[in-house]
Coordinates of C-alpha atoms in Angstrom, one line a residue:
M1 CA 81.2 -32.2 97.9
F2 CA 81.7 -28.2 98.3
E3 CA 85.4 -27.3 98.7
E4 CA 86.6 -22.9 99.3
E5 CA 89.6 -22.1 97.0
T6 CA 91.4 -19.3 96.7
A7 CA 92.2 -17.9 93.0
E8 CA 95.7 -15.9 91.7
V9 CA 94.8 -12.1 90.8
V10 CA 95.2 -12.2 86.8
S11 CA 95.2 -8.4 85.4
I12 CA 94.9 -6.9 81.4
Q13 CA 96.1 -3.9 80.2
S14 CA 94.2 -1.8 78.9
A15 CA 94.4 -1.3 74.9
K16 CA 92.1 2.5 74.7
E17 CA 93.7 5.3 72.8
N18 CA 92.6 8.2 74.2
D19 CA 94.8 10.7 71.0
G20 CA 92.4 10.2 67.7
S21 CA 94.8 10.8 64.1
Q22 CA 93.9 13.1 61.2
V23 CA 94.8 13.3 57.6
N24 CA 94.0 16.7 55.4
G25 CA 92.3 16.3 52.0
E26 CA 90.8 18.3 48.6
V27 CA 88.0 17.5 46.1
Q28 CA 87.9 19.5 43.2
T29 CA 84.8 19.9 41.1
V30 CA 84.7 20.0 37.2
P31 CA 85.3 24.0 36.0
C32 CA 81.8 25.3 35.1
E33 CA 81.8 26.8 31.2
F34 CA 79.7 29.7 30.5
G35 CA 78.7 31.2 27.0
N36 CA 76.9 34.6 25.5
E37 CA 74.8 33.7 22.2
G38 CA 72.4 36.5 20.9
V39 CA 68.9 36.0 19.3
Q40 CA 67.7 37.9 17.0
V41 CA 63.4 38.6 15.9
H42 CA 62.1 38.0 11.9
S43 CA 62.2 41.6 10.6
V44 CA 59.7 43.9 11.4
S45 CA 57.4 45.6 7.7
T46 CA 54.9 48.6 8.5
V47 CA 52.2 49.0 5.5
E48 CA 50.0 51.9 5.6
T49 CA 46.5 52.1 3.5
Q50 CA 45.2 55.7 2.9
T51 CA 41.1 56.0 2.2
D52 CA 40.0 58.0 -1.1
P53 CA 39.4 61.2 -0.8
T54 CA 35.9 62.4 0.5
I55 CA 34.1 63.8 -3.0
T56 CA 30.8 65.6 -2.2
C57 CA 28.7 64.5 -5.2
G58 CA 26.3 68.2 -5.9
P59 CA 23.5 68.1 -8.1
R60 CA 24.6 67.5 -11.4
R61 CA 23.4 69.1 -14.2
V62 CA 22.4 67.3 -17.4
P63 CA 21.9 69.5 -21.2
Y64 CA 19.1 68.7 -23.0
D65 CA 17.5 70.0 -26.2
E66 CA 14.1 71.6 -24.8
S67 CA 12.9 71.7 -28.8
K68 CA 12.4 68.1 -28.0
L69 CA 11.6 67.0 -24.7
A70 CA 8.6 69.5 -25.9
S71 CA 7.7 67.5 -28.8
F72 CA 8.7 63.8 -26.9
L73 CA 5.5 64.8 -24.4
S74 CA 3.1 66.0 -26.8
R75 CA 3.6 63.0 -28.6
I76 CA 3.5 60.8 -24.9
C77 CA 0.6 62.8 -23.3
P78 CA -2.3 61.8 -24.9
K79 CA -1.8 58.3 -24.8
V80 CA -0.7 59.0 -21.3
L81 CA -4.6 60.5 -20.9
E82 CA -5.6 57.8 -22.6
E83 CA -5.3 55.4 -20.9
L84 CA -5.7 56.9 -17.2
D85 CA -9.2 57.0 -18.6
K86 CA -9.4 53.6 -19.2
A87 CA -8.0 52.6 -15.8
H88 CA -10.8 55.9 -14.1
N89 CA -13.7 53.7 -15.8
S90 CA -12.4 50.0 -15.3
R91 CA -14.1 47.7 -12.7
A92 CA -11.4 45.9 -11.7
F93 CA -10.7 47.4 -8.5
D94 CA -14.5 47.8 -7.5
R95 CA -13.9 45.7 -4.8
Y96 CA -10.5 46.3 -3.7
S97 CA -10.2 48.5 -0.7
V98 CA -7.5 50.4 1.2
K99 CA -6.4 47.8 4.3
E100 CA -6.8 49.9 7.5
S101 CA -4.1 48.8 10.3
E102 CA -6.2 47.2 12.9
D103 CA -5.8 46.3 16.9
G104 CA -3.9 43.0 16.8
N105 CA -5.6 42.0 20.1
S106 CA -9.0 42.7 19.0
I107 CA -11.0 39.2 17.4
K108 CA -12.5 40.0 14.7
K109 CA -15.8 39.4 12.9
L110 CA -14.8 38.3 8.7
H111 CA -18.0 36.3 8.1
T112 CA -21.7 35.7 8.8
I113 CA -23.6 32.8 7.1
Q114 CA -26.8 32.9 7.5
P115 CA -28.7 30.5 4.7
S116 CA -32.0 31.8 3.1
C117 CA -32.7 28.7 1.0
G118 CA -35.8 26.6 1.5
L119 CA -34.8 24.4 3.8
P120 CA -37.5 22.0 6.1
I121 CA -38.5 23.7 9.2
E122 CA -37.9 21.3 11.2
C123 CA -34.1 20.9 9.8
K124 CA -31.7 22.9 11.5
L125 CA -27.8 23.2 12.1
S126 CA -26.0 20.0 12.7
S127 CA -23.0 19.6 11.7
L128 CA -20.1 22.0 10.4
I129 CA -16.8 21.3 8.7
W130 CA -13.9 23.5 6.6
S131 CA -12.2 21.6 3.9
C132 CA -8.7 20.4 4.1
S133 CA -7.5 24.3 2.3
G134 CA -9.4 26.2 4.2
A135 CA -11.6 27.7 1.9
V136 CA -14.8 26.0 1.7
I137 CA -17.5 25.8 4.8
A138 CA -19.9 22.9 4.1
L139 CA -22.9 23.3 7.2
G140 CA -25.5 20.1 7.1
Y141 CA -28.7 20.2 8.6
G142 CA -30.5 17.5 9.9
S143 CA -33.3 17.6 13.0
S144 CA -32.4 16.3 16.5
H145 CA -36.2 14.6 17.0
H146 CA -37.2 11.5 15.9
D147 CA -40.4 9.3 16.5
G148 CA -39.4 6.6 14.2
W149 CA -37.9 6.6 11.0
C150 CA -36.7 9.7 9.2
D151 CA -38.3 10.6 5.8
H152 CA -36.7 14.5 6.2
R153 CA -35.7 15.7 2.5
S154 CA -32.4 17.7 3.9
K155 CA -29.2 19.4 3.0
I156 CA -25.6 20.2 3.1
L157 CA -24.9 23.8 1.5
I158 CA -21.6 24.7 0.5
F159 CA -19.8 28.0 0.6
N160 CA -17.2 29.0 -1.0
I161 CA -15.5 32.2 1.4
D162 CA -12.5 32.3 -1.3
R163 CA -14.6 33.4 -4.3
P164 CA -14.8 37.1 -5.1
N165 CA -18.6 36.7 -5.1
F166 CA -18.8 34.8 -2.0
S167 CA -22.3 35.1 -0.4
T168 CA -23.4 34.6 2.9
T169 CA -26.7 33.8 2.0
N170 CA -26.7 31.9 -1.0
P171 CA -24.3 28.9 -1.1
S172 CA -22.3 28.2 -4.3
Q173 CA -23.8 24.4 -3.9
T174 CA -26.0 22.4 -3.0
L175 CA -26.0 18.7 -1.6
E176 CA -29.5 16.9 -1.0
T177 CA -30.2 13.7 1.3
K178 CA -33.0 11.5 1.8
S179 CA -32.4 11.6 5.6
C180 CA -31.4 14.1 8.1
V181 CA -27.4 15.1 8.2
T182 CA -25.6 14.1 11.7
C183 CA -22.4 14.6 10.6
I184 CA -19.8 15.3 7.6
C185 CA -16.1 15.3 7.5
G186 CA -13.3 16.6 4.6
H187 CA -10.7 14.8 3.1
P188 CA -7.8 15.3 4.3
S189 CA -5.8 16.2 0.7
E190 CA -8.6 16.2 -1.5
S191 CA -10.9 19.7 -1.0
S192 CA -13.4 19.0 -3.2
I193 CA -14.5 15.0 -1.4
I194 CA -16.3 15.4 1.3
A195 CA -18.4 12.4 3.1
A196 CA -22.0 12.4 5.1
G197 CA -23.4 10.0 7.6
L198 CA -27.1 10.2 7.8
Y199 CA -29.8 9.6 10.4
S200 CA -31.1 6.6 8.4
G201 CA -27.4 4.6 8.7
E202 CA -26.7 5.9 5.5
V203 CA -22.9 7.1 4.4
L204 CA -22.4 9.4 1.5
V205 CA -19.5 10.7 -0.5
W206 CA -18.9 13.5 -3.1
N207 CA -16.8 14.6 -5.5
L208 CA -17.6 18.6 -5.8
Q209 CA -15.7 19.2 -8.7
W210 CA -18.6 17.4 -10.9
E211 CA -20.8 19.2 -12.3
E212 CA -23.9 17.2 -12.4
D213 CA -23.7 13.8 -10.2
C214 CA -21.1 14.4 -8.3
L215 CA -21.8 11.1 -6.2
L216 CA -19.0 9.4 -5.9
G217 CA -20.1 6.4 -3.8
S218 CA -23.1 5.3 -1.2
S219 CA -23.4 2.7 1.5
E220 CA -27.2 2.6 0.8
T221 CA -27.6 -1.0 -1.0
I222 CA -24.0 -2.9 0.2
G223 CA -24.6 -5.2 3.1
G224 CA -23.2 -5.0 6.7
G225 CA -23.8 -1.4 7.4
H226 CA -24.5 0.6 9.9
E227 CA -28.2 0.7 10.8
D228 CA -28.6 3.3 13.9
A229 CA -27.8 7.2 13.8
I230 CA -24.5 7.5 12.4
I231 CA -22.1 10.0 14.8
K232 CA -19.1 10.8 13.2
A233 CA -17.1 10.2 10.7
E234 CA -13.2 10.9 10.8
W235 CA -10.8 9.7 7.0
I236 CA -7.8 8.7 8.5
S237 CA -5.1 6.6 7.0
D238 CA -5.9 2.9 6.0
P239 CA -4.2 1.1 9.0
F240 CA -4.0 -1.9 7.1
K241 CA -1.4 -0.7 4.5
S242 CA 2.2 0.1 5.3
S243 CA 3.3 3.3 4.5
E244 CA 6.2 2.2 2.9
S245 CA 4.2 -0.3 0.1
G246 CA 3.3 2.9 -1.6
P247 CA 1.3 6.3 -1.2
T248 CA -1.0 6.8 1.3
R249 CA -4.3 5.8 0.9
V250 CA -6.9 6.8 3.3
V251 CA -10.5 5.5 4.4
L252 CA -12.9 6.4 6.2
A253 CA -13.9 5.6 9.7
T254 CA -17.6 5.6 10.8
A255 CA -19.2 4.7 13.8
S256 CA -23.1 4.6 14.8
L257 CA -25.9 4.0 17.5
D258 CA -25.2 0.6 16.4
G259 CA -22.4 0.0 18.2
R260 CA -20.4 0.0 15.2
L261 CA -17.1 1.6 13.5
I262 CA -16.7 0.5 10.4
L263 CA -14.0 0.9 7.7
W264 CA -15.1 2.0 4.0
R265 CA -13.0 2.6 1.4
L266 CA -13.6 4.0 -1.8
A267 CA -13.7 1.7 -4.7
S268 CA -12.2 3.9 -6.9
R269 CA -12.2 8.1 -8.3
T270 CA -15.0 7.5 -10.3
G271 CA -17.6 6.6 -7.6
G272 CA -18.2 3.3 -5.3
L273 CA -18.1 2.0 -2.0
R274 CA -16.7 -1.0 -0.2
R275 CA -16.8 -2.4 3.0
G276 CA -13.8 -3.0 5.4
Q277 CA -13.2 -4.0 8.4
G278 CA -16.2 -3.7 10.9
F279 CA -15.6 -3.1 15.3
G280 CA -17.8 -3.3 18.3
I281 CA -17.6 -2.7 22.4
T282 CA -19.6 -5.8 23.7
G283 CA -21.1 -5.8 27.0
N284 CA -18.6 -7.5 28.8
H285 CA -16.1 -4.5 29.1
L286 CA -18.9 -3.2 31.4
S287 CA -17.4 -4.5 34.2
H288 CA -14.2 -1.7 34.2
L289 CA -16.9 1.1 34.7
R290 CA -17.1 2.2 37.9
K291 CA -18.9 0.9 40.6
G292 CA -22.9 2.0 40.9
K293 CA -23.2 2.8 37.5
S294 CA -26.2 1.2 35.9
I295 CA -25.6 -1.6 33.3
T296 CA -28.7 -2.0 31.2
H297 CA -26.9 -3.8 28.2
S298 CA -26.1 -7.4 28.2
L299 CA -22.5 -9.5 27.8
D300 CA -22.7 -10.1 24.7
E301 CA -24.8 -7.0 23.1
L302 CA -22.4 -3.9 21.2
L303 CA -22.7 -0.7 22.6
P304 CA -24.2 2.3 21.2
I305 CA -20.5 4.5 20.9
T306 CA -20.5 7.9 21.3
T307 CA -18.1 9.3 20.2
F308 CA -14.5 8.3 18.7
S309 CA -11.0 9.3 17.7
F310 CA -7.8 7.9 15.3
V311 CA -4.2 8.8 16.7
H312 CA -2.4 10.8 13.7
N313 CA 0.2 9.8 12.9
D314 CA -0.9 5.7 13.4
S315 CA -4.0 5.1 12.7
S316 CA -4.1 1.8 13.4
T317 CA -4.8 2.8 17.0
F318 CA -8.2 4.8 18.1
I319 CA -10.1 6.0 21.3
V320 CA -13.6 4.6 21.5
A321 CA -16.2 6.3 23.9
V322 CA -19.5 4.2 24.7
D323 CA -22.8 4.5 26.6
G324 CA -22.4 4.7 29.9
G325 CA -19.1 6.8 30.1
G326 CA -16.4 3.7 29.1
L327 CA -13.9 5.4 26.9
F328 CA -11.5 2.3 26.1
R329 CA -7.8 2.2 23.6
C330 CA -8.3 0.2 20.8
S331 CA -6.5 -1.3 17.9
T332 CA -7.4 -2.5 14.0
L333 CA -4.6 -5.0 15.2
S334 CA -7.0 -6.9 17.1
T335 CA -8.6 -10.5 15.7
K336 CA -10.6 -11.4 18.0
V337 CA -13.8 -12.2 16.5
I338 CA -17.2 -11.3 18.6
A339 CA -19.0 -13.8 19.4
G340 CA -22.4 -14.5 17.5
S341 CA -21.5 -11.8 15.6
D342 CA -22.4 -12.9 11.2
P343 CA -19.1 -14.3 9.8
D344 CA -19.5 -13.3 6.5
I345 CA -19.5 -8.8 8.6
G346 CA -16.3 -10.0 10.2
M347 CA -17.3 -7.7 13.9
I348 CA -13.8 -7.9 15.7
D349 CA -13.4 -6.7 19.6
P350 CA -10.5 -3.9 19.2
V351 CA -10.2 -3.6 22.5
I352 CA -6.7 -3.1 24.8
S353 CA -7.1 -1.5 27.7
F354 CA -9.2 1.1 29.3
Y355 CA -9.2 4.9 31.2
E356 CA -10.3 6.2 34.2
N357 CA -14.1 6.9 32.5
H358 CA -16.7 9.8 33.4
S359 CA -19.4 10.0 35.6
S360 CA -21.7 10.6 32.3
R361 CA -22.3 10.1 28.5
I362 CA -19.0 11.6 26.6
C363 CA -19.7 13.9 24.2
D364 CA -16.6 14.0 21.8
A365 CA -12.8 12.8 22.3
Q366 CA -10.4 14.3 20.2
C367 CA -6.2 13.0 19.6
S368 CA -3.9 16.1 19.6
P369 CA -3.0 16.7 16.1
N370 CA 0.6 17.7 17.3
Q371 CA 1.1 14.9 20.4
Q372 CA 1.4 11.9 19.5
N373 CA 0.5 10.3 22.4
I374 CA -2.5 12.5 24.1
F375 CA -6.0 12.9 23.6
V376 CA -8.8 14.7 25.7
S377 CA -12.5 14.0 26.4
C378 CA -15.5 16.0 27.6
S379 CA -18.6 15.0 28.7
S380 CA -22.1 16.4 30.1
D381 CA -20.5 16.3 33.3
G382 CA -19.2 19.5 33.0
E383 CA -15.2 18.0 32.9
I384 CA -13.0 18.0 30.4
H385 CA -10.1 15.3 30.8
C386 CA -6.7 15.5 29.7
Y387 CA -5.3 11.7 29.3
N388 CA -1.9 10.3 28.2
L389 CA -2.4 6.6 25.4
N390 CA -0.2 5.1 27.8
Q391 CA -1.8 5.9 30.9
A392 CA -5.6 5.1 32.6
S393 CA -5.5 7.7 34.8
P394 CA -5.8 11.2 33.2
L395 CA -2.6 13.9 33.2
H396 CA -5.5 17.0 34.3
I397 CA -9.4 17.4 35.2
I398 CA -10.8 20.5 33.9
Q399 CA -14.1 21.8 34.9
C400 CA -15.4 24.2 32.6
D401 CA -17.2 27.5 33.8
G402 CA -20.5 26.5 31.3
G403 CA -21.5 23.3 32.5
M404 CA -21.8 20.6 30.5
V405 CA -19.0 20.3 27.4
K406 CA -20.4 19.2 24.1
G407 CA -17.3 19.8 21.7
L408 CA -14.0 20.0 21.0
S409 CA -11.4 20.9 18.3
W410 CA -7.8 21.0 18.6
S411 CA -5.4 24.0 17.5
P412 CA -3.8 22.8 13.9
S413 CA -0.9 24.2 14.8
I414 CA -0.2 25.4 18.2
S415 CA 0.4 22.4 20.7
N416 CA -1.8 22.4 23.9
V417 CA -4.1 24.9 22.9
L418 CA -7.6 23.7 22.9
L419 CA -11.5 25.1 21.8
C420 CA -14.7 23.9 23.9
W421 CA -18.1 24.5 24.8
G422 CA -21.1 23.5 26.2
E423 CA -25.0 24.8 26.8
D424 CA -23.9 28.4 27.0
P425 CA -22.9 31.2 24.6
N426 CA -19.3 31.1 25.7
L427 CA -16.7 29.6 24.0
Y428 CA -13.7 28.7 26.0
L429 CA -9.7 28.2 24.5
Y430 CA -7.3 26.7 27.2
D431 CA -3.2 26.5 26.6
L432 CA -3.0 23.1 28.8
S433 CA 0.8 23.5 29.9
K434 CA -0.1 26.7 31.3
E435 CA -0.9 25.8 35.6
P436 CA -3.1 27.0 36.8
I437 CA -5.2 25.7 33.4
K438 CA -7.2 28.8 33.1
P439 CA -9.5 29.5 30.1
M440 CA -7.2 32.3 28.0
L441 CA -10.9 33.3 25.4
P442 CA -13.9 33.0 27.9
L443 CA -16.9 35.0 25.0
V444 CA -16.8 35.6 21.0
G445 CA -19.1 37.7 20.4
N446 CA -21.7 39.7 22.5
D447 CA -24.8 38.0 21.5
S448 CA -25.4 36.3 24.7
K449 CA -29.1 34.6 23.8
Y450 CA -27.5 32.2 21.7
K451 CA -26.0 29.2 22.4
V452 CA -22.8 27.4 20.9
K453 CA -23.9 24.6 18.4
V454 CA -20.3 23.7 17.4
A455 CA -16.7 25.1 16.9
L456 CA -13.5 24.4 14.5
Y457 CA -10.9 26.1 13.7
N458 CA -9.7 26.5 10.1
P459 CA -6.9 24.0 9.3
R460 CA -4.6 26.1 7.5
S461 CA -5.4 29.0 9.4
V462 CA -4.8 29.1 13.4
Q463 CA -6.2 32.2 13.2
T464 CA -10.0 32.0 11.8
V465 CA -12.2 29.9 13.7
A466 CA -16.1 28.9 12.0
V467 CA -18.8 29.2 15.3
A468 CA -22.2 27.7 14.7
D469 CA -25.3 28.9 17.1
D470 CA -28.4 27.0 18.0
S471 CA -30.0 30.0 15.6
D472 CA -28.3 28.4 12.6
R473 CA -25.7 31.4 11.4
V474 CA -22.0 30.8 11.1
I475 CA -19.6 33.0 12.1
V476 CA -15.7 32.8 10.6
W477 CA -13.9 34.8 13.7
R478 CA -9.9 35.7 13.4
F479 CA -8.4 35.3 17.0
P480 CA -5.1 37.3 17.7
E481 CA -1.6 36.2 17.1
N482 CA -1.5 37.5 20.8
M483 CA -4.4 35.5 22.9
D484 CA -3.1 36.8 26.4
S485 CA -5.1 40.1 26.5
L486 CA -8.3 40.4 23.6
S487 CA -11.5 42.2 23.3
C488 CA -14.6 41.5 20.6
K489 CA -14.6 43.1 17.2
D490 CA -16.8 43.1 14.3
G491 CA -15.8 43.6 11.1

């Protein structure tokens, strides 16, 4: 199958060349061109200025005729002396005194008002207001002790501190009432109009410009009014009238221990009050109070209102405090009718939400005039709570050194500055924007035996404050612009 076979040898000649070919070549680039070109700047001009030579002005002698000058002086001198004699004998400057330089860091006492007119011995100073112009102080009087119906004949005394004949003992005007005055408030734009609430539940409005009968209106004969002592009155923009529909109209809001908060309208400038919408908070809202608090009110019973305050730039929103420490956010736009209320009266439940309450009775609540969403409340537990309108928990809790805090007053123009008073002679001034929050002003005055009743900023002067004490005197103080270092000084 396989065989061996031998083949012949075959040779192949190599074709490799050991010598390579060489060729010479040349390449020439394009010749480069060179050129020179001159550039010249614009022409330059030089300008020189020279001031005028200095002229020294010396005294200049004006020629005059001595005989003519003597004739003029002899003619005019008697007339000048006559006018000087008239000015010397004039009484026009009897009350004028040169203002001396004063210490900018001192608190100065401007006036001490203590009326000497006849008042019932049981009637004491109960309320104080400034007019919107800042020129008038109104003082209301009433008794704090009543066994039943009040038949005290009380008064409201008007003092105009800007009048030249201002007297600290005799009022410029007196308004008489059939019952004790529990609160008064001044109109926000008409300085001559003031309103008052009485212990009997009556609401009164006066126009002080009317010389004879200055009573504008009374709620005495109006149905659906208050049936108990009025605790607060406040003028507000009408929440049911849009500002776009015409001039802003104001209404009077009053609250009472009967649990009603009522809006009143002036029928006209010539007199008459009209009852508007009424609001009330029933006992079923007490379930929001802290556990462990005793509840003595039935679910459908109106809770006694202890204070209220409307938001300055939104009068449809307001804060209400009720007996027991409850604090509620309310709205005039609510349409929830209180069950069992008289349909002719039309009582509305305004509660929207609630806030963390105090441990005891809330004495005062005030919405800030400078910050729309901020309000403060104070209580007999000695605490001041600062709230954001949209938050249930307080932003700050301030423990006042004086114990019980009875009242609050915001500065009308300085944000975050708050004035408060309690059961001692001290007046406390807080700046809520500074941490830690401590009183800037621990004491006004040096008579420590009298307790502060009420204090109120002048709406036109942030440095002026009226302070009433339990001796029924009212002291008008001027605060310094610099509140960091303070001292007291009598005028």
